[in-house]
Amino acid sequence: MFPRRVSGRFRQLKWAIMAVTLGIYYLTPWIRWDRGPNLPDQAVLIDLAQRRFYFFFIEIWPHEFYFVAGLLIMAGLGLFLFTSALGRVWCGYTCPQTVWVDLFILVERWIEGDRNARIRLWRQSWDIHKWRLRLTKWLVWLLIAAATGGAWVFYFADAPTLAGQLATFQAPAVAYTSIGVLVATTFVFGGFMREQVCNYMCPWPRIQAAMMDDGTITVAYRDWRGEPRGKHRKGAKAAAASRIATAYAAPESAADAVVQQGDCIDCMACVNVCPAGIDIRDGQQMECITCALCIDACDDMMDRVGQPRGLIGYLALTDETKERAGEPPVPMLRHVLRPRTIVYTVLWSLIGVGLVVALLMRSDIDMTVAPVRNPTYVLEPDGSVRNIYDVRLRNMSNVPRDFSLSLTSDAALNLSLQGEDASTVSVPANEILLQRVYVTAAPGSSAATGDHTDLTLMVEDFAAGTSASVATTFNGRVSQ
Amino acid sequence: MSDSKPQTLVEESDAKIGTTGHDWDGIKELNNPLPRWWLWTFYATIVWGVIYTVLYPAWPLVNGATAGVFGWSTRGEVAAEQAAFAQRNTPLANALAAADLPQVAADTSGELHRYAVSSGAAVFRTHCSQCHGSGAAGAIGYPNLLDSDWLWGGSVSDIAMTVRHGIRNDTDGDARWSQMPAFGEILSNAEIDAVVEHVREISDQEHDIALAATGAEVFASNCASCHGDAGEGMRDEGAPDLSDAIWLYGGDRDALHTTVNQARFGVMPAWGARLSDAEVAAVATYVHQLGGGEAEIEKVHP
């Protein structure tokens, strides 16, 4: 595939989006964020060894993984929303494959020249000139791929430290492996496979067909205006302008205004610039990523031959029939705001609000209780019955804190801690402490002689005024 | 069916890709070979397969399989891994073997304590859980190690002593050894019934008051020398406390009668002969922290 260079407003938009997305990707790991001592200073960090995820002021522990699940659902719904409103807009502008292919093609054009030069070079035999151009191109691609793989691993470790380790070959093997895999995939997918990744490897083009309907705005060719296509002839301009004017002003006479030739001059510009290599004039196709480069190319051509722009443009299938009948199209906003997209937006917002509320309401202390069931209870010499609980206390703050444990129950039960005389334990900052907790029922009490008794274990930090509690059961001598 | 259309199709295809020359009653086999890359991949896998069977264990023989040039085996890999772990733990194990055990047991947040508890848990599961249960709750005849009742003492050094030398075994001269006569040969059946009622009285169970009073006299002259006047037991002798709620062989009338009549003895091997000092120390620390561990008692000898 040798896409031709194109310029225009959508191309400008794509450049801007590429700069922003690549900038975010490459630079984010280097943003610092002071969290105090003993904690990483990296703003965005996925710490697999410590099982923490840091995102600016948010710190997610493994048991709060629902935040990540929620974000993934939001990403999915967002994709549905954009697809049903604007088709494959994700594919065309922000998909990493698209962005890196765009960047790779930019490098290719810069080194080997535009479409015709590249085709010539491709057909040419392998002489020194071709080898030189090819090796230069591959080297630049490899550098980009290395930066891509390199940026990836920085999300999983302290970036400056890892960068130093990488440079001195001290980094962990997994870092080199990750970089290697990403370099290879970026190089091959971005450099050689390109649109084949989209067409054969990516499942989304097939799923998106279900997400789109007649009201979805996609890139389309106005064949009522373009056909029958033919070579550009001087003097056709006036005829075409009057035909379009008539079509909009007097729909009933549009049929009479048919002339010999349409506006399409069959210059193939739209085909030549297409990174997916399709002819949009054949109608909407699975391969089309709605990147709008053909719109830019066609508009440019229409300007040159002095005809109105918009032979290819963003429009919905319903508009196409309307325009054909000579009616004005429905405004863009009406297409975007349909019941379907509104439902997606509402769902998306609900999950987002839910996550934010959960984030604001979460406590920085937490515990899980695992009752020891082997054995279910222990009989003590004085006849009292004891149950053991493995309690994991989480201190999700930056300072060591004293956790006070207590229990509430209808029955008379006593709590004691293993290895501690008091009922308070100190939990180090950002750690989970495993504490064995004993709960004892007095001899002859209903809890001791009975079956199951409900109780609630409570952990409190009096200094900070936060608490957490877990309901569990106590097994008496009848239980088994 | 045989003449017009299908024939044309075959003929058209013939022109394009040719046939293999095979012809069965007019049915021709078209020559559609596999793609070259596919074939080469197939050949490469064959070559790889041959190389693999030379390098690694592969062909089954009568007693095992071919060893392979690398001499690799899963068993060897496990052994190497175990050796690596043992190697890594050697400093801690040595430190534990040399350490003052009560101090290790008391320092619950210390590194040695943590090492002792986790490695002791492994020792326990391997060697002790068969009798004492995987949760250390014991069974009838096998003491529960979770409660605070100890026959020979529940301080960590007492536990280590028990583990090292065992109970009533002939292999270790220092084994803990308690002895109770089979009172069936000494007392009458009625006297045994009476002493059982007395024991049920002192252990706060339902009992016959008149019979228990008779039993108290029998107890005082026959049992109190080891079990104490109030039946509180004697740890130095390994004599159980009869006044508490815990029964090694059961506290109901039948079980008690059998115990008095025949006497019962449990046996435990001397683990000092099978486990390293570090392992004994580790399992003693593990048992000590299960819930019934006691502090060291200063032994005063007159």
XYZ file of N, CA, C and O in Angstrom, chain B residues 206-294:
356
model
N -22.023 -33.997 85.311
C -23.153 -34.635 86.010
C -22.646 -35.940 86.665
O -21.912 -36.697 86.030
N -22.998 -36.164 87.977
C -22.441 -37.332 88.677
C -23.368 -37.785 89.799
O -24.254 -37.048 90.232
N -23.104 -39.026 90.303
C -23.835 -39.586 91.441
C -23.119 -39.141 92.711
O -21.979 -39.532 92.960
N -23.781 -38.348 93.551
C -23.103 -37.720 94.690
C -22.595 -38.757 95.693
O -21.446 -38.690 96.138
N -23.443 -39.760 96.018
C -23.057 -40.755 97.017
C -21.866 -41.571 96.541
O -20.863 -41.750 97.244
N -21.953 -42.016 95.292
C -20.889 -42.835 94.726
C -19.587 -42.034 94.647
O -18.488 -42.543 94.896
N -19.719 -40.736 94.281
C -18.548 -39.878 94.150
C -17.838 -39.739 95.487
O -16.607 -39.665 95.540
N -18.597 -39.708 96.570
C -17.992 -39.586 97.895
C -17.147 -40.826 98.194
O -16.012 -40.710 98.691
N -17.655 -42.008 97.856
C -16.876 -43.239 98.024
C -15.618 -43.155 97.151
O -14.505 -43.498 97.565
N -15.844 -42.691 95.913
C -14.742 -42.603 94.944
C -13.638 -41.688 95.418
O -12.458 -41.923 95.119
N -13.994 -40.635 96.177
C -12.995 -39.687 96.660
C -11.962 -40.397 97.526
O -10.761 -40.098 97.438
N -12.443 -41.369 98.326
C -11.507 -42.098 99.185
C -10.579 -42.977 98.352
O -9.369 -43.007 98.559
N -11.170 -43.656 97.365
C -10.361 -44.498 96.474
C -9.323 -43.642 95.764
O -8.153 -44.009 95.640
N -9.755 -42.471 95.288
C -8.878 -41.549 94.550
C -7.704 -41.125 95.433
O -6.553 -41.142 95.017
N -8.026 -40.750 96.677
C -6.993 -40.242 97.577
C -5.898 -41.292 97.808
O -4.704 -40.968 97.802
N -6.298 -42.555 97.925
C -5.275 -43.558 98.227
C -4.587 -44.116 96.975
O -3.456 -44.579 97.047
N -5.232 -44.057 95.797
C -4.649 -44.681 94.611
C -4.162 -43.691 93.542
O -3.193 -43.968 92.850
N -4.837 -42.560 93.400
C -4.604 -41.693 92.234
C -3.892 -40.395 92.592
O -3.187 -39.803 91.757
N -4.126 -39.902 93.827
C -3.674 -38.554 94.178
C -2.168 -38.407 94.122
O -1.648 -37.301 93.899
N -1.449 -39.498 94.273
C 0.013 -39.379 94.265
C 0.524 -38.818 92.935
O 1.541 -38.140 92.900
N -0.131 -39.153 91.869
C 0.282 -38.584 90.570
C -0.620 -37.427 90.123
O -0.152 -36.383 89.673
N -1.939 -37.610 90.244
C -2.878 -36.624 89.697
C -3.175 -35.479 90.653
O -3.918 -34.561 90.300
N -2.607 -35.552 91.895
C -2.807 -34.481 92.859
C -4.080 -34.702 93.670
O -5.006 -35.379 93.213
N -4.122 -34.066 94.838
C -5.258 -34.269 95.745
C -6.561 -33.824 95.099
O -7.603 -34.437 95.265
N -6.491 -32.724 94.368
C -7.708 -32.201 93.740
C -7.828 -32.658 92.295
O -8.674 -32.175 91.548
N -6.937 -33.565 91.881
C -6.982 -34.058 90.491
C -6.429 -33.065 89.492
O -6.733 -33.127 88.307
N -5.605 -32.143 89.980
C -5.117 -31.082 89.108
C -3.965 -31.524 88.203
O -3.462 -30.751 87.395
N -3.496 -32.772 88.401
C -2.438 -33.284 87.525
C -1.059 -32.838 87.939
O -0.900 -32.059 88.892
N -0.047 -33.365 87.300
C 1.314 -33.009 87.631
C 2.130 -33.056 86.350
O 2.332 -34.106 85.757
N 2.564 -31.885 85.907
C 3.204 -31.818 84.603
C 4.562 -32.506 84.558
O 4.930 -33.071 83.535
N 5.306 -32.440 85.680
C 6.628 -33.065 85.672
C 6.521 -34.560 85.434
O 7.452 -35.193 84.942
N 5.380 -35.128 85.817
C 5.184 -36.561 85.652
C 4.359 -36.867 84.401
O 4.107 -38.026 84.077
N 3.857 -35.837 83.774
C 3.002 -36.039 82.613
C 1.630 -36.551 82.991
O 0.939 -37.166 82.184
N 1.243 -36.290 84.256
C -0.062 -36.764 84.716
C -1.131 -35.732 84.355
O -1.013 -34.572 84.726
N -2.159 -36.123 83.624
C -3.148 -35.147 83.142
C -3.960 -34.511 84.260
O -4.200 -35.144 85.295
N -4.378 -33.288 84.024
C -5.318 -32.587 84.887
C -6.682 -33.220 84.685
O -7.199 -33.250 83.568
N -7.260 -33.762 85.801
C -8.558 -34.438 85.664
C -9.717 -33.520 85.994
O -10.873 -33.900 85.897
N -9.384 -32.278 86.413
C -10.454 -31.398 86.858
C -10.889 -30.439 85.753
O -11.783 -29.628 85.944
N -10.230 -30.492 84.602
C -10.600 -29.537 83.551
C -11.525 -30.184 82.514
O -11.937 -31.333 82.653
N -11.833 -29.445 81.492
C -12.848 -29.878 80.521
C -12.255 -30.733 79.397
O -12.974 -31.193 78.522
N -10.938 -30.909 79.433
C -10.304 -31.564 78.297
C -9.941 -33.006 78.586
O -9.336 -33.313 79.626
N -10.337 -33.880 77.693
C -10.104 -35.317 77.862
C -9.416 -35.856 76.628
O -9.894 -35.713 75.526
N -8.283 -36.505 76.870
C -7.540 -37.046 75.747
C -8.234 -38.282 75.179
O -8.235 -38.516 73.970
N -8.845 -39.073 76.097
C -9.513 -40.302 75.642
C -11.011 -40.254 75.896
O -11.692 -41.257 75.801
N -11.533 -39.076 76.276
C -12.962 -38.951 76.497
C -13.307 -38.859 77.965
O -12.657 -39.497 78.797
N -14.310 -38.045 78.324
C -14.677 -37.813 79.713
C -15.985 -38.473 80.101
O -16.477 -38.263 81.214
N -16.588 -39.263 79.203
C -17.839 -39.939 79.590
C -17.532 -41.189 80.419
O -16.386 -41.613 80.524
N -18.543 -41.784 81.050
C -18.337 -42.872 82.019
C -17.597 -44.048 81.391
O -16.673 -44.596 81.980
N -18.018 -44.473 80.202
C -17.396 -45.642 79.578
C -15.909 -45.393 79.329
O -15.062 -46.246 79.628
N -15.607 -44.216 78.754
C -14.214 -43.914 78.423
C -13.365 -43.858 79.689
O -12.250 -44.404 79.733
N -13.903 -43.191 80.732
C -13.146 -43.071 81.978
C -12.933 -44.447 82.609
O -11.839 -44.767 83.091
N -13.996 -45.265 82.590
C -13.898 -46.611 83.180
C -12.783 -47.395 82.471
O -11.942 -48.017 83.115
N -12.770 -47.346 81.148
C -11.755 -48.075 80.387
C -10.358 -47.551 80.727
O -9.415 -48.326 80.891
N -10.242 -46.217 80.818
C -8.939 -45.633 81.109
C -8.412 -46.129 82.460
O -7.247 -46.531 82.581
N -9.284 -46.109 83.488
C -8.850 -46.532 84.821
C -8.557 -48.031 84.804
O -7.549 -48.496 85.340
N -9.432 -48.779 84.154
C -9.326 -50.234 84.153
C -8.037 -50.698 83.472
O -7.308 -51.531 83.997
N -7.743 -50.132 82.301
C -6.636 -50.670 81.493
C -5.427 -49.746 81.448
O -4.333 -50.190 81.105
N -5.635 -48.497 81.748
C -4.613 -47.452 81.544
C -4.344 -47.317 80.047
O -4.433 -48.274 79.293
N -4.041 -46.054 79.626
C -3.815 -45.850 78.188
C -2.564 -45.004 77.999
O -2.312 -44.084 78.771
N -1.834 -45.347 76.981
C -0.589 -44.625 76.744
C -0.422 -44.301 75.275
O -0.511 -45.202 74.446
N -0.158 -43.069 75.015
C 0.173 -42.696 73.649
C 1.692 -42.709 73.459
O 2.437 -42.616 74.429
N 2.127 -42.879 72.224
C 3.549 -42.930 71.928
C 3.859 -41.901 70.842
O 3.049 -41.689 69.932
N 4.983 -41.244 70.987
C 5.419 -40.318 69.942
C 6.897 -40.552 69.663
O 7.679 -40.722 70.592
N 7.284 -40.594 68.392
C 8.693 -40.857 68.081
C 9.586 -39.706 68.551
O 9.116 -38.584 68.750
N 10.865 -40.017 68.699
C 11.850 -38.978 69.028
C 12.255 -38.306 67.728
O 12.989 -38.873 66.932
N 11.750 -37.078 67.503
C 11.990 -36.421 66.208
C 13.400 -35.846 66.103
O 13.856 -35.526 65.008
N 14.083 -35.756 67.271
C 15.454 -35.247 67.238
C 16.350 -36.094 66.350
O 17.334 -35.610 65.789
N 15.990 -37.381 66.205
C 16.806 -38.265 65.385
C 16.530 -38.065 63.899
O 17.340 -38.450 63.059
N 15.404 -37.489 63.567
C 15.031 -37.362 62.150
C 15.070 -35.934 61.645
O 15.238 -35.716 60.443
N 14.863 -34.984 62.536
C 14.843 -33.580 62.106
C 16.119 -32.877 62.548
O 16.736 -33.264 63.537
N 16.485 -31.851 61.819
C 17.645 -31.052 62.224
C 17.268 -30.196 63.428
O 16.084 -30.030 63.743
N 18.274 -29.657 64.101
C 18.009 -28.785 65.251
C 17.119 -27.613 64.842
O 16.217 -27.217 65.582
N 17.412 -27.064 63.661
C 16.627 -25.917 63.191
C 15.176 -26.326 62.973
O 14.254 -25.566 63.285
N 14.965 -27.531 62.438
C 13.589 -27.971 62.191
C 12.837 -28.206 63.496
O 11.655 -27.879 63.611
N 13.535 -28.775 64.503
C 12.901 -28.970 65.809
C 12.518 -27.617 66.398
O 11.389 -27.418 66.876
N 13.461 -26.684 66.337
C 13.194 -25.350 66.872
C 12.024 -24.704 66.127
O 11.146 -24.069 66.734
N 11.998 -24.897 64.806
C 10.951 -24.273 63.998
C 9.590 -24.846 64.342
O 8.629 -24.107 64.572
N 9.485 -26.184 64.418
C 8.173 -26.782 64.651
C 7.704 -26.496 66.079
O 6.514 -26.304 66.332
N 8.662 -26.399 67.023
C 8.287 -26.051 68.394
C 7.730 -24.629 68.437
O 6.705 -24.362 69.082
N 8.371 -23.713 67.716
C 7.890 -22.323 67.670
C 6.519 -22.259 67.010
O 5.623 -21.547 67.470
N 6.364 -23.043 65.939
C 5.078 -23.061 65.238
C 3.964 -23.520 66.163
O 2.914 -22.876 66.279
N 4.207 -24.649 66.872
C 3.182 -25.191 67.772
C 2.915 -24.217 68.914
O 1.775 -24.000 69.311
N 4.002 -23.591 69.384
C 3.864 -22.676 70.518
C 2.941 -21.510 70.189
O 2.188 -21.034 71.040
N 2.973 -21.047 68.923
C 2.181 -19.851 68.585
C 0.785 -20.215 68.084
O 0.035 -19.353 67.649
N 0.417 -21.501 68.145
C -0.900 -21.875 67.616
C -2.047 -21.398 68.496
O -3.183 -21.344 68.051
N -1.760 -21.092 69.744
C -2.853 -20.580 70.570
C -2.717 -20.979 72.034
O -3.229 -20.310 72.915
N -2.003 -22.055 72.326
C -1.904 -22.496 73.714
C -0.540 -22.274 74.325
O -0.270 -22.677 75.452
N 0.341 -21.637 73.572
C 1.723 -21.483 74.036
C 1.804 -20.744 75.356
O 1.079 -19.789 75.601
N 2.688 -21.214 76.204
C 2.849 -20.585 77.520
C 4.209 -19.907 77.601
O 5.126 -20.260 76.853
